[in-house]
Amino acid sequence: MYLRRISLIAFGALLLAGCRGSAPVLPNGPLAATAAVAAPARKIKIGLALGGGAARGFAHIGVIKALEAQGIYPDIVVGTSAGSVVGALYAAGNNGFALQRVAMDMDEATISDWALPLFGKVSGVLKGEALQNYVNKAVRNVPIEKLKIAFGAVATDLNSGQPILFQRGNTGQAVRASSSVPGVFQPVRIGTHTYVDGGLVAPVPVRFAREMGADFIIAVNISTQTDAQATLSSLEVLMQTFSIMGQRLNHYELKDADVVIAPSLATMGSNDFNGRNLAILAGEQAAAKLMPQLKAKLKTMQQP
């Protein structure tokens, strides 16, 4: 009887030890149900395509501020003309508020280097070297491929008429090429090629953001309607011509964007640097208006 009692105690101890080590298994699984683990959200590469529009480019800063306020940070930034200027500074690590400070401190004279006619001929009233130096100083002379965010600047090959996407090399020089509006800036020679403003081929560089690997593209169109401004100066006539050309190109290119933000810049002129505050505000307002739609589309894409 004594030995039988010892055996029962030992057997009970083994059962208790087994219970501590693992739960008894039923035919359909463990006794204690485990909580279902939700599949992680897909990693979506967000691309930001910033269009050209001279001084209206300040609106890009407002858009960036609004995106950051909602925790949306692009993985890829591509810019044309004014968009390449803002894009390069953003890709270098400046957040929206830092960009706004830069904009407020910017003196138009610092990027204006007037060209003297040679034998009565001049291909542009501005050389563009000042803009190149300004950008390089702002990004601390970091080349494109070493910027904190993947960046590309779109320019046009003057000889072939083909677009070129700068993704390596001198950041300021690429931005200068992208911003060289014919008749305003002198064309930029890099190697054996000559480049002018990227707005001739990609006013809002959506397809290039896609080529760089973006899954979800936010496009910012800062061009104005052709009847929105009174054409007074020769510069305004030239920029209006660019707007007319760009609208037809944008009609096709913007279709490939997931969201298109178009700040309301009314009659803001291409050289209206005094309107920078209003342009930044317009960018913030336009982005905020589309934010519910943007976040809903982005959430849908992130679902596994």
XYZ file of C-alpha atoms in Angstrom:
304
model
C 0.000 0.000 0.000
C 2.839 2.352 0.912
C 4.682 1.715 -2.374
C 1.454 2.181 -4.351
C 0.896 5.595 -2.715
C 4.485 6.690 -3.548
C 3.954 5.702 -7.189
C 0.748 7.752 -7.447
C 2.473 10.814 -5.964
C 5.390 10.459 -8.391
C 3.025 10.063 -11.336
C 1.084 13.209 -10.280
C 4.331 15.168 -10.006
C 5.267 14.184 -13.563
C 1.870 15.336 -14.823
C 2.271 18.699 -13.097
C 5.767 19.131 -14.542
C 4.409 18.342 -17.989
C 1.676 20.939 -17.568
C 4.257 23.568 -16.734
C 6.388 22.681 -19.772
C 3.683 22.621 -22.449
C -0.086 22.669 -22.789
C -1.793 19.380 -23.557
C -2.525 19.110 -27.254
C -6.042 18.525 -28.521
C -6.763 17.092 -31.986
C -7.268 20.565 -33.455
C -4.387 22.368 -31.743
C -3.181 23.583 -28.323
C -5.587 24.026 -25.468
C -4.721 27.715 -25.075
C -5.661 29.504 -28.298
C -2.976 31.835 -29.661
C -3.943 35.268 -30.986
C -3.789 35.631 -34.764
C -0.815 37.712 -35.899
C -1.774 40.406 -38.397
C 0.272 40.442 -41.560
C 2.599 43.458 -41.686
C 1.705 46.302 -44.014
C 3.434 46.254 -47.380
C 6.373 48.607 -47.716
C 5.365 51.145 -50.338
C 7.927 53.433 -51.944
C 6.426 56.900 -52.084
C 7.550 59.174 -54.897
C 7.162 62.959 -54.940
C 7.144 64.571 -58.410
C 7.659 68.335 -58.216
C 6.801 70.366 -61.299
C 8.276 73.533 -62.743
C 6.882 77.035 -62.450
C 9.630 79.488 -61.430
C 8.650 81.492 -58.307
C 5.481 79.418 -57.921
C 7.833 76.634 -56.853
C 7.625 77.961 -53.290
C 4.280 76.134 -53.131
C 6.203 72.829 -53.118
C 7.432 73.706 -49.640
C 3.882 74.002 -48.346
C 3.002 70.599 -49.804
C 6.026 69.017 -48.120
C 5.076 70.597 -44.782
C 1.540 69.210 -45.031
C 2.769 65.714 -45.907
C 5.228 65.642 -43.031
C 2.526 66.818 -40.614
C 0.678 63.589 -41.452
C 3.775 61.406 -41.157
C 4.175 60.972 -44.917
C 7.810 61.024 -46.022
C 8.768 60.351 -49.646
C 11.395 57.749 -50.478
C 12.024 59.269 -53.917
C 11.963 62.902 -55.053
C 12.101 63.997 -58.695
C 11.998 67.614 -59.788
C 11.776 69.713 -62.909
C 13.060 73.303 -62.969
C 11.828 75.025 -59.775
C 10.804 71.587 -58.538
C 14.400 70.415 -58.862
C 15.594 73.295 -56.679
C 13.173 72.485 -53.846
C 13.632 68.747 -54.399
C 17.412 68.903 -54.095
C 17.272 70.887 -50.863
C 14.658 68.518 -49.459
C 16.626 65.417 -50.481
C 19.666 66.871 -48.714
C 17.850 66.528 -45.383
C 15.948 69.786 -44.920
C 12.427 69.214 -43.607
C 9.484 71.435 -44.528
C 10.111 74.027 -41.825
C 13.805 74.219 -42.708
C 12.872 74.714 -46.352
C 10.538 77.540 -45.370
C 13.361 79.263 -43.491
C 15.588 78.898 -46.545
C 12.835 80.381 -48.717
C 12.363 83.360 -46.429
C 16.102 84.068 -46.412
C 16.519 83.657 -50.167
C 17.475 86.834 -51.971
C 16.616 86.840 -55.650
C 19.914 88.616 -56.303
C 21.876 85.611 -55.001
C 20.696 83.440 -57.889
C 20.832 86.155 -60.547
C 24.073 86.494 -62.473
C 23.481 88.689 -65.492
C 25.196 87.678 -68.700
C 26.956 90.248 -70.877
C 26.366 89.863 -74.603
C 29.364 88.609 -76.552
C 29.666 90.341 -79.925
C 26.036 91.377 -79.573
C 24.865 87.813 -78.974
C 23.618 86.233 -75.779
C 21.771 82.931 -75.335
C 20.273 83.862 -71.980
C 20.104 86.899 -69.723
C 21.306 84.836 -66.742
C 24.365 82.594 -66.747
C 23.038 80.195 -64.119
C 26.321 79.776 -62.268
C 24.922 81.656 -59.275
C 22.014 79.213 -59.030
C 24.404 76.278 -59.290
C 26.627 77.669 -56.525
C 23.617 78.493 -54.343
C 22.299 74.932 -54.528
C 25.707 73.340 -53.946
C 26.242 75.510 -50.884
C 22.787 74.617 -49.567
C 23.432 70.868 -49.948
C 27.005 71.203 -48.625
C 28.452 70.121 -51.997
C 27.029 66.617 -51.619
C 26.612 64.877 -55.014
C 23.196 63.617 -56.071
C 23.897 59.955 -55.369
C 24.839 60.709 -51.742
C 21.824 62.831 -50.807
C 19.705 61.486 -47.936
C 16.688 60.845 -50.176
C 16.916 59.335 -53.662
C 16.767 62.339 -55.994
C 16.544 63.002 -59.710
C 16.520 66.228 -61.739
C 15.015 66.302 -65.236
C 16.567 68.372 -68.045
C 16.267 68.438 -71.836
C 19.078 67.612 -74.244
C 19.105 70.657 -76.519
C 20.442 68.769 -79.525
C 18.274 65.640 -79.457
C 15.245 67.030 -77.624
C 15.332 63.967 -75.370
C 14.829 64.097 -71.597
C 17.701 63.300 -69.264
C 17.330 62.292 -65.636
C 20.326 63.292 -63.538
C 20.811 60.819 -60.685
C 24.541 61.184 -60.157
C 27.112 63.942 -60.093
C 27.164 67.623 -59.211
C 23.813 68.457 -57.589
C 23.943 72.184 -58.306
C 24.895 71.635 -61.922
C 22.021 69.197 -62.465
C 19.544 71.642 -60.907
C 20.945 74.444 -63.045
C 20.464 72.340 -66.189
C 16.927 71.440 -65.141
C 16.122 75.128 -64.534
C 17.709 76.650 -67.642
C 14.658 78.179 -69.295
C 15.703 79.054 -72.863
C 16.084 82.796 -73.301
C 16.303 83.335 -69.536
C 19.229 81.100 -68.517
C 22.101 80.157 -70.741
C 22.139 76.473 -71.761
C 24.375 74.240 -69.628
C 27.124 72.203 -71.207
C 27.998 68.965 -69.394
C 30.503 66.761 -71.159
C 29.597 66.689 -74.850
C 25.923 67.582 -74.312
C 24.051 70.846 -73.853
C 20.979 70.985 -71.630
C 18.028 73.305 -71.077
C 14.936 73.367 -68.861
C 13.286 70.021 -68.150
C 9.847 71.577 -68.489
C 10.105 71.175 -72.247
C 9.774 67.401 -71.885
C 8.413 66.755 -68.366
C 6.701 69.712 -66.655
C 5.731 67.372 -63.783
C 8.116 64.367 -63.850
C 5.704 61.589 -62.890
C 7.071 58.914 -65.218
C 10.600 59.490 -63.959
C 9.473 58.966 -60.371
C 8.004 55.672 -61.563
C 11.244 54.760 -63.323
C 13.159 55.385 -60.108
C 11.035 52.779 -58.350
C 8.127 54.678 -56.810
C 5.003 52.596 -56.144
C 2.817 55.521 -55.066
C 3.337 58.905 -56.714
C 2.270 62.283 -55.369
C 2.510 64.849 -58.157
C 2.557 68.592 -57.521
C 1.461 70.699 -60.478
C 2.210 74.416 -60.020
C 1.611 75.559 -63.579
C -1.167 78.097 -64.112
C -4.048 78.139 -66.527
C -3.175 80.024 -69.678
C -5.866 82.643 -69.079
C -5.030 83.205 -65.403
C -2.369 85.837 -65.930
C -2.014 89.012 -67.900
C 1.074 88.779 -70.081
C 2.977 92.020 -69.612
C 6.729 91.551 -69.804
C 8.686 89.489 -72.296
C 9.604 87.096 -69.472
C 5.947 86.578 -68.619
C 5.156 85.942 -72.287
C 7.928 83.341 -72.397
C 6.775 81.614 -69.211
C 3.180 81.682 -70.433
C 4.350 79.917 -73.584
C 5.923 77.253 -71.412
C 2.653 76.856 -69.523
C 0.730 76.328 -72.753
C 3.192 73.664 -73.889
C 3.264 72.027 -70.483
C -0.493 71.667 -70.138
C -0.734 69.258 -73.042
C 2.198 67.199 -71.743
C 0.732 67.170 -68.239
C -2.593 65.945 -69.567
C -0.965 62.585 -70.292
C 1.739 62.450 -67.636
C -0.427 63.294 -64.632
C -2.703 60.342 -65.410
C -0.004 58.049 -64.060
C 0.115 59.824 -60.684
C -1.822 58.386 -57.750
C -2.606 61.839 -56.360
C -2.216 65.226 -58.071
C -1.926 68.299 -55.862
C -2.522 71.600 -57.672
C -2.045 74.619 -55.373
C -4.311 77.554 -56.138
C -1.798 80.218 -57.129
C -4.287 82.423 -58.968
C -2.410 85.191 -60.754
C 0.983 84.679 -59.105
C 3.622 85.530 -61.690
C 6.672 83.459 -62.551
C 9.004 86.075 -61.071
C 6.884 87.044 -58.063
C 9.360 86.289 -55.276
C 7.424 88.598 -52.957
C 4.528 86.165 -53.022
C 6.504 83.288 -51.511
C 4.527 83.241 -48.250
C 1.220 82.995 -50.077
C 2.620 80.286 -52.347
C 3.752 78.174 -49.379
C 0.340 78.594 -47.769
C -1.391 77.603 -51.012
C 0.697 74.442 -51.126
C -0.260 73.527 -47.555
C -3.957 74.153 -48.201
C -4.049 72.154 -51.430
C -2.307 69.182 -49.817
C -4.547 69.313 -46.734
C -7.646 69.296 -48.930
C -6.577 66.089 -50.655
C -5.098 64.431 -47.554
C -8.093 62.134 -46.797
C -8.054 60.846 -50.377
C -4.276 60.498 -50.356
C -4.176 58.560 -47.083
C -7.033 56.279 -48.151
C -5.280 55.351 -51.400
C -1.988 54.847 -49.640
C -3.599 52.604 -46.997
C -5.205 50.488 -49.710
C -1.848 49.944 -51.397
C -0.185 49.041 -48.079
C -2.617 46.214 -47.413
C -0.953 42.791 -47.764
